[in-house]
Short mmCIF file of C-alpha atoms and ligand atoms in Angstrom, two decimals:
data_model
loop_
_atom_site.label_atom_id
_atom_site.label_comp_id
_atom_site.label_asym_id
_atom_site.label_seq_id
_atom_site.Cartn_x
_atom_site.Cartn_y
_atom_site.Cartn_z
CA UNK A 1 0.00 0.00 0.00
CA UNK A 2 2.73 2.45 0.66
CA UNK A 3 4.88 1.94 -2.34
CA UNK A 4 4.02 4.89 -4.33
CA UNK A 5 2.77 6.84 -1.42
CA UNK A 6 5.49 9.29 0.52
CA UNK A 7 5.81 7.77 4.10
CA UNK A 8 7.66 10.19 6.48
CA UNK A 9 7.34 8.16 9.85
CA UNK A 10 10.51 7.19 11.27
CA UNK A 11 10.41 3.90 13.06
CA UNK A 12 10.09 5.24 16.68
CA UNK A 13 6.62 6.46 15.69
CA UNK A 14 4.66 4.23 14.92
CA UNK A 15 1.63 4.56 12.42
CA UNK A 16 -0.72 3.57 14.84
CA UNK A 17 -0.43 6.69 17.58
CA UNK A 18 -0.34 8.98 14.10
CA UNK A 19 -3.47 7.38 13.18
CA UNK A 20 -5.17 7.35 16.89
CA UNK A 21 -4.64 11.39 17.02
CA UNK A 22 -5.97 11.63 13.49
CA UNK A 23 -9.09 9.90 14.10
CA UNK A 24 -9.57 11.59 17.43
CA UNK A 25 -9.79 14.55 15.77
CA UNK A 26 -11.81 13.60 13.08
CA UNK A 27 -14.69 12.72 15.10
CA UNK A 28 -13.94 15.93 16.98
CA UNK A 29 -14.21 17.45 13.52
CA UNK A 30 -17.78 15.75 12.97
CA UNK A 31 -18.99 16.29 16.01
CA UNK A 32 -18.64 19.88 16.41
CA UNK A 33 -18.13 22.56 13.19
CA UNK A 34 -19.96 25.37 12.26
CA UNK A 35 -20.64 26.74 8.92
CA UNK A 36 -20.28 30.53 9.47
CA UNK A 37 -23.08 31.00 6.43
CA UNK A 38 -25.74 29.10 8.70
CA UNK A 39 -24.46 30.34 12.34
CA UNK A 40 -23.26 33.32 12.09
CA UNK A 41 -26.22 36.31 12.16
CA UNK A 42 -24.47 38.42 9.08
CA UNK A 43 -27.58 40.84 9.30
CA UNK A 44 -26.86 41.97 12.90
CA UNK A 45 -25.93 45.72 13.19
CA UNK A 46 -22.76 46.97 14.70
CA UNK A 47 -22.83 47.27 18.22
CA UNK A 48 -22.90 51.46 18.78
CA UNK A 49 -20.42 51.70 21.82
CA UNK A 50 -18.91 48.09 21.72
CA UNK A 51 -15.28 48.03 20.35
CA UNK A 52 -13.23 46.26 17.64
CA UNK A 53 -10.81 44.96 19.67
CA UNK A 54 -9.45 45.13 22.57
CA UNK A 55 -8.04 49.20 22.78
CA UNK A 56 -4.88 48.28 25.10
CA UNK A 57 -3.87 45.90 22.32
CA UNK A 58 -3.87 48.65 19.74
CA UNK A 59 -0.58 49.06 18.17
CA UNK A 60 -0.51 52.92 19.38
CA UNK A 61 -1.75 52.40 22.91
CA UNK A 62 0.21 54.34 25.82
CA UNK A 63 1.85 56.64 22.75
CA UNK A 64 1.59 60.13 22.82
CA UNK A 65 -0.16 60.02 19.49
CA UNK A 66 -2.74 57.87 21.19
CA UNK A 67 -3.38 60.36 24.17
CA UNK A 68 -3.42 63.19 21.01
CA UNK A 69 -6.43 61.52 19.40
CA UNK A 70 -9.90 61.19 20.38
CA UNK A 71 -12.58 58.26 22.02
CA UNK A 72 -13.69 58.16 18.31
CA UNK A 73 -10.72 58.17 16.67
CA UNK A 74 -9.28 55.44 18.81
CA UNK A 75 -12.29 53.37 18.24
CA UNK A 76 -11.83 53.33 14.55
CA UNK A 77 -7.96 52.78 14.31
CA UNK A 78 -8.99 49.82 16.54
CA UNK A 79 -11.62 48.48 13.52
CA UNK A 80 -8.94 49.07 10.96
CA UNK A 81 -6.51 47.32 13.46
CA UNK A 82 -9.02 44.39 13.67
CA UNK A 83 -9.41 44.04 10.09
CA UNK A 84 -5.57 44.13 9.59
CA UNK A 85 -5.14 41.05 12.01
CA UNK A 86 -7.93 38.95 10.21
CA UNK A 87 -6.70 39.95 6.60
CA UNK A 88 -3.60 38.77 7.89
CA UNK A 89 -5.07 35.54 9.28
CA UNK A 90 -7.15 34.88 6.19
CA UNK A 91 -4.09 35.51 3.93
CA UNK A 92 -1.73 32.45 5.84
CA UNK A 93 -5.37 30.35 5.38
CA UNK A 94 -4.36 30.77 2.22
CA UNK A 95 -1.08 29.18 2.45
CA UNK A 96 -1.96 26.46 5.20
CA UNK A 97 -4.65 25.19 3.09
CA UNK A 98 -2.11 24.95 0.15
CA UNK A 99 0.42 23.08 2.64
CA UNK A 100 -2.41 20.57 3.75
CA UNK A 101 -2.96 19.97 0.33
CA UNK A 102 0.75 18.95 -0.71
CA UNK A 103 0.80 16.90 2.58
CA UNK A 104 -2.87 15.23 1.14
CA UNK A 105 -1.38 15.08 -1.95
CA UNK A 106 1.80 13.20 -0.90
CA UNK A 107 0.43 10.83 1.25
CA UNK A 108 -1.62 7.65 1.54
CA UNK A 109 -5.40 8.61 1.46
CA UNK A 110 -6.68 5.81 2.85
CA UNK A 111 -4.95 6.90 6.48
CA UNK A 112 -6.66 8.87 9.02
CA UNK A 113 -3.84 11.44 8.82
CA UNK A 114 -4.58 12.90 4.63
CA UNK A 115 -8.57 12.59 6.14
CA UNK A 116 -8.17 15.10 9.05
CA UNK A 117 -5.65 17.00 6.48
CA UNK A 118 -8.52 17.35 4.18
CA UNK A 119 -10.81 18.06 6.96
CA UNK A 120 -8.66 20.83 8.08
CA UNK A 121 -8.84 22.37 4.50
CA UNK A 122 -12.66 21.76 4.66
CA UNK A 123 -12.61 24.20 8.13
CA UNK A 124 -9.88 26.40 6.73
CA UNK A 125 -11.68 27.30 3.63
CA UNK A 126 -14.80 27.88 6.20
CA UNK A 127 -13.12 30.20 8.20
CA UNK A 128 -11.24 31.97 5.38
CA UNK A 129 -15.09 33.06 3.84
CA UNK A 130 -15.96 33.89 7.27
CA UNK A 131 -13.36 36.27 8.10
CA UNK A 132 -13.93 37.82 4.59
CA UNK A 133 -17.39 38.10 5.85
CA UNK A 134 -16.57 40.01 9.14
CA UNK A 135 -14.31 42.62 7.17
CA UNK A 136 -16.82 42.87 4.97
CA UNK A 137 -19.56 42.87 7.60
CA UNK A 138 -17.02 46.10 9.73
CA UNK A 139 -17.12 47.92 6.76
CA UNK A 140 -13.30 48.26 6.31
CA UNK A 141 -11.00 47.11 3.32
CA UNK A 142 -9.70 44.04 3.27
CA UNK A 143 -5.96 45.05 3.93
CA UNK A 144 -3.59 42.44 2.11
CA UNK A 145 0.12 41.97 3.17
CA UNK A 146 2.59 43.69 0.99
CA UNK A 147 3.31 42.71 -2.56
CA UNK A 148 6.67 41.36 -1.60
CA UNK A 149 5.42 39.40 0.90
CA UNK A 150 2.35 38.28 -1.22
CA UNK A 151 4.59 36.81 -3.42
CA UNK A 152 6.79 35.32 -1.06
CA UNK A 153 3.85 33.48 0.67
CA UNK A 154 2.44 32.20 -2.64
CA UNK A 155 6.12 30.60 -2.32
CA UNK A 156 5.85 29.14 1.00
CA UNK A 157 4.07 25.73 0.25
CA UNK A 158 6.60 24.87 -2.46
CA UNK A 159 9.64 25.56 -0.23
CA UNK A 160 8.29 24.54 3.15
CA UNK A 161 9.09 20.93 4.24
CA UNK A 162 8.61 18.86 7.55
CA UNK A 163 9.44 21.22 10.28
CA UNK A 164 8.84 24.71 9.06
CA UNK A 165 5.28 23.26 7.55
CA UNK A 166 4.15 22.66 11.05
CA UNK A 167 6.23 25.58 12.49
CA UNK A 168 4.66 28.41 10.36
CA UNK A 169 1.10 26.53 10.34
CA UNK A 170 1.51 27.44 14.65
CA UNK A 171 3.31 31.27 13.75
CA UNK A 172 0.08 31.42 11.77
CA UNK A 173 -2.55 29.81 14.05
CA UNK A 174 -1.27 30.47 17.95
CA UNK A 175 -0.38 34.49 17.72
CA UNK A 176 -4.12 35.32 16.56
CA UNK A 177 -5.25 32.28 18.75
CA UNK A 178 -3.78 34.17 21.73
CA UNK A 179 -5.29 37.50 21.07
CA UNK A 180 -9.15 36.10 20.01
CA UNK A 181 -9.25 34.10 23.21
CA UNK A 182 -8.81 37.17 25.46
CA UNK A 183 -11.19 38.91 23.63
CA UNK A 184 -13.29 36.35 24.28
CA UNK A 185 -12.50 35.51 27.86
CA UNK A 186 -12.91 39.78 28.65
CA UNK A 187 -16.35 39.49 26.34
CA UNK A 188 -16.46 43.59 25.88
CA UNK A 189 -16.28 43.70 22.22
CA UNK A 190 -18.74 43.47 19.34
CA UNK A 191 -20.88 40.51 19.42
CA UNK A 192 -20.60 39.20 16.38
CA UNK A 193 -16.69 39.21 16.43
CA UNK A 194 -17.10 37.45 19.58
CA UNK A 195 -18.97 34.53 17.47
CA UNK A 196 -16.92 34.20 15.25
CA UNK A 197 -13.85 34.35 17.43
CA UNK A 198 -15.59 31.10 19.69
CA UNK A 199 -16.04 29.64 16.66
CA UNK A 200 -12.29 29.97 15.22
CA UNK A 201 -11.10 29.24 18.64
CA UNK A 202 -12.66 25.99 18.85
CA UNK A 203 -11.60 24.59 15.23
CA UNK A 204 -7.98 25.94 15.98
CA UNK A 205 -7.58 23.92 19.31
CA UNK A 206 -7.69 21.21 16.82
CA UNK A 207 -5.42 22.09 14.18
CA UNK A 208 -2.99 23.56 17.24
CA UNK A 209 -3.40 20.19 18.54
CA UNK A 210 -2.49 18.49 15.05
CA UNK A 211 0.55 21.18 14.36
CA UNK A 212 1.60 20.65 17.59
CA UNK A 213 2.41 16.33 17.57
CA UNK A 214 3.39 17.06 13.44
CA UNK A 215 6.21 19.61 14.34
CA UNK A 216 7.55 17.45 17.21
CA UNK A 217 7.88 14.39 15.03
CA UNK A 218 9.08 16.51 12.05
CA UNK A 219 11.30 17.89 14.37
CA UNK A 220 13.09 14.46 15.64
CA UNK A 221 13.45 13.33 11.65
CA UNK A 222 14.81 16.70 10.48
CA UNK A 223 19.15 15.77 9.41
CA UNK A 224 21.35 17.80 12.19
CA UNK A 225 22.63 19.57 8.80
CA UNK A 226 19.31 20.28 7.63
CA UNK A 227 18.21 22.36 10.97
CA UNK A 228 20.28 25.66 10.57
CA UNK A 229 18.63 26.30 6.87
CA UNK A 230 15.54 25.23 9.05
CA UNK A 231 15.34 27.67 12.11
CA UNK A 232 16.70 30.08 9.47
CA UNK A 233 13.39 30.15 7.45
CA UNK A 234 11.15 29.61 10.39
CA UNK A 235 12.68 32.84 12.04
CA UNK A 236 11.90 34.87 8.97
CA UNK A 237 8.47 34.15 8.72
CA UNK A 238 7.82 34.63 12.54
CA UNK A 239 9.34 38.34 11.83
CA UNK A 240 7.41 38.68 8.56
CA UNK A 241 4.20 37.63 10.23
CA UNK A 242 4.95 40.01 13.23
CA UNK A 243 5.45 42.85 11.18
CA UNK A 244 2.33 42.27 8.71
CA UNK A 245 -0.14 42.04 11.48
CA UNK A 246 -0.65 45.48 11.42
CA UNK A 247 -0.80 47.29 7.90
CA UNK A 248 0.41 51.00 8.25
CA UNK A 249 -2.64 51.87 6.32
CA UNK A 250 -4.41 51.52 8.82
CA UNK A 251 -3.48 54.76 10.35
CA UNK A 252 -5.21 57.08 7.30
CA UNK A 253 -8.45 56.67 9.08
CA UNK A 254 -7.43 58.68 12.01
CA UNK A 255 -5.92 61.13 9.34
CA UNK A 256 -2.20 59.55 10.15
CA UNK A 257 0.56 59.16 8.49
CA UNK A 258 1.21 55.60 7.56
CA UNK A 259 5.08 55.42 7.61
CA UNK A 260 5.78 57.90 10.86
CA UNK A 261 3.18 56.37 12.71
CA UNK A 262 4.47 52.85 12.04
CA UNK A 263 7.97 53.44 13.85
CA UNK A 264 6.16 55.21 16.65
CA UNK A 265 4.05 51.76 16.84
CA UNK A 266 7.16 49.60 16.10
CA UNK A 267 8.95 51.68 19.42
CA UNK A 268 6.25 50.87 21.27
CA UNK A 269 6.61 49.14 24.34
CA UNK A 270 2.88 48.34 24.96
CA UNK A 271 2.77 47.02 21.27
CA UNK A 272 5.86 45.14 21.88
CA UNK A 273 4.81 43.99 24.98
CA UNK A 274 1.53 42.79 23.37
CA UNK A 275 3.60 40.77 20.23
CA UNK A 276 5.85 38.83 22.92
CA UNK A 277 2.72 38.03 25.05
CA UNK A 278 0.78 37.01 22.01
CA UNK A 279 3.71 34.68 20.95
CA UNK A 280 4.87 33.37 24.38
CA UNK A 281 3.27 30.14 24.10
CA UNK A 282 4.69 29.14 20.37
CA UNK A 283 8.05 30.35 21.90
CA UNK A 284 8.22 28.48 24.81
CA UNK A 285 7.32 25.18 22.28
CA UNK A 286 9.38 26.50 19.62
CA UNK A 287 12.43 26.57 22.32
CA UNK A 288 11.59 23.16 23.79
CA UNK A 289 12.63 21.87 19.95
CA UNK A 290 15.54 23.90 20.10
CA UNK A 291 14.22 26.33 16.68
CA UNK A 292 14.79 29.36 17.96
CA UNK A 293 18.90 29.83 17.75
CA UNK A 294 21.73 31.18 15.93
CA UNK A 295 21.01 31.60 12.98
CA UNK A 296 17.81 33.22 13.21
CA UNK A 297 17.44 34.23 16.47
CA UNK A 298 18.29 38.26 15.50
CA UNK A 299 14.33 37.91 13.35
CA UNK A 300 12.74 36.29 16.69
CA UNK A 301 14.11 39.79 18.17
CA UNK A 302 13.66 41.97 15.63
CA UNK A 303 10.02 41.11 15.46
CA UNK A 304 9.69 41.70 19.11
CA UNK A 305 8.88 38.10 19.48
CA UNK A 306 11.49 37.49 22.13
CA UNK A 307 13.57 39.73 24.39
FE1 LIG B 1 -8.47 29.14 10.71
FE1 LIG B 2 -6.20 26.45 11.49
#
C-alpha cells in the first residue's frame, strides 16, 4: 500500500499513535463545526459603543499620538486594526490550506492522517469566507500583506518541508489564537466578532493540537545539517508575520501618516509587549525543539517576538 505513497514516519513512531490522534480529531471534527453562512447572524448591526478589539492591544496604545487623538478616533484605528489582524489571518489560510494539500497530496489517502488534512482544508476554507465576511460585515477594506510578501507566501508551500510546515502553520494559528481568546475571555467587544472568534477558537484547538504532535515528530526526523537552513526560514516568517499584522494603512483613518506612525508603533513598548505576550506560548514550544537559535534568532528579536 505504501509503495508509491510518501511515508515520512521514522520507526520510533509508529503509524498507529499517528493514526489514533488523526481519528480523534476527526470525530472531533464531525462532532462539532460550524458553517459561518448558517451560524453566524451576518444581518446583525454593529454594536454602537462596543469596540473592535481590545483598545490596550492597539498598536498605538500608551503613545503620545494615542493620548493626542480622540474616544472616536481610537475606536476606529482599533476596527482598521481588527481588520488588519484577520486579513492577515485569512491571507496564511491561504497558504496552510495549500500546505495541507501537498501533505494530502503526498500521502496515503486511505490513512486517518490525509482525512483530518482534508478536513482541516474543509474548516480552513470555512473560516477563510468567514473572516472575509466580518471585514466585509465592519465595513473596512480588506488590507492584504505587501506585494513582496504576497509573493513570497504564494512561495511558501513549495519551499516549506517537515518542520517549518508545522512551524509556520503554529506562527500562523497560535499568535491570533492568543489574542481572540482574550477577547473572548474579557467578552467587551462586538458581538458578532465574539462569534466568530468562539467559533475559530474551537476549530484551531484542533489544528494547534495536530501542528503541535506534526512539528515534534518533524522535528526528531529533520538531518542535524538540515536544521540551521531550518530555524533560518522559520525565524523569517515569525518576523514577517509580526510585522504584517498590522498594515500601516491603517493609520489614514485617524488622518495619520502611515510610515511615521508605524515606527512610533514599532517603538512601542505596549505594542511590543503585546507581540511577545501574544507569541509566548509558540516560543516556549518552539524553544523546547531547540528552533529558535543562531542563525535566526536576531528575526525572533527583531520582530519583538522574544527579548
Ligand atoms: Fe483558521
Ligand atoms: Fe487552522
Amino acid at each position: 500500500m505504501t509503495t508509491n505513497t510518501v511515508d515520512d514516519r521514522t520507526p520510533d513512531q509508529p503509524a498507529d499513535e499517528r493514526e489514533r490522534t488523526a481519528e480523534r480529531l476527526l470525530r472531533s471534527t464531525a462532532a462539532r463545526a460550524y458553517d459561518p453562512e448558517l451560524d453566524i447572524d451576518w444581518s446583525a448591526p454593529i454594536a454602537p459603543d462596543a469596540p473592535f478589539m481590545k483598545l490596550e492591544r492597539c498598536s498605538l496604545y500608551g503613545t503620545e499620538t494615542w493620548r493626542r487623538l480622540t474616544e472616536e478616533q481610537r475606536m476606529t484605528l482599533a476596527r482598521h486594526e481588527a481588520a488588519s489582524v484577520a486579513s492577515v489571518g485569512l491571507w496564511f489560510e491561504h497558504i496552510l490550506i495549500r500546505m495541507l494539500a501537498k501533505m494530502a497530496y503526498n500521502g496515503d489517502p486511505t490513512t486517518a492522517r490525509v482525512r483530518y488534512a482534508l478536513a482541516e482544508i474543509a474548516e480552513e476554507c470555512r473560516h477563510s469566507t468567514m473572516f472575509a465576511r466580518m471585514i466585509g460585515w465592519m465595513g473596512v477594506p480588506a488590507y492584504r500583506v505587501r506585494p513582496h510578501i504576497h509573493r513570497l507566501g504564494a512561495l511558501l508551500p513549495f519551499l516549506a518541508r517537515n518542520e517549518v510546515i508545522w512551524g509556520a502553520t503554529l506562527l500562523g494559528e497560535e499568535i491570533p489564537d492568543r489574542l481572540q481568546r482574550e477577547m473572548v475571555e474579557d467578552g467587551c467587544i462586538q458581538p458578532l466578532m465574539l462569534m466568530v472568534n468562539r467559533i475559530h477558537i474551537m476549530e484551531e484547538a484542533r489544528h494547534i493540537s495536530f501542528a503541535r504532535e506534526e512539528l515534534a515528530r518533524a522535528v526528531a526526523r529533520t538531518p542535524r545539517w538540515l536544521r540551521p537552513i531550518q530555524r533560518l526560514l522559520l525565524a523569517h516568517i515569525a518576523f514577517i508575520i509580526s510585522r504584517s499584522l498590522i498594515n500601516p494603512e491603517v493609520y489614514r483613518s485617524v488622518g495619520l501618516d502611515p510610515r511615521k506612525t508605524r515606527r512610533i508603533a514599532l517603538a512601542n513598548p505596549n505594542y511590543q509587549r503585546t507581540l511577545r505576550w501574544a507569541s509566548e506560548k509558540l516560543v516556549a514550544l518552539f524553544d523546547e525543539h531547540g528552533l529558535i537559535a543562531h542563525p535566526g534568532r536576531h528575526w525572533w528579536k527583531a520582530g519583538y517576538l522574544i527579548r
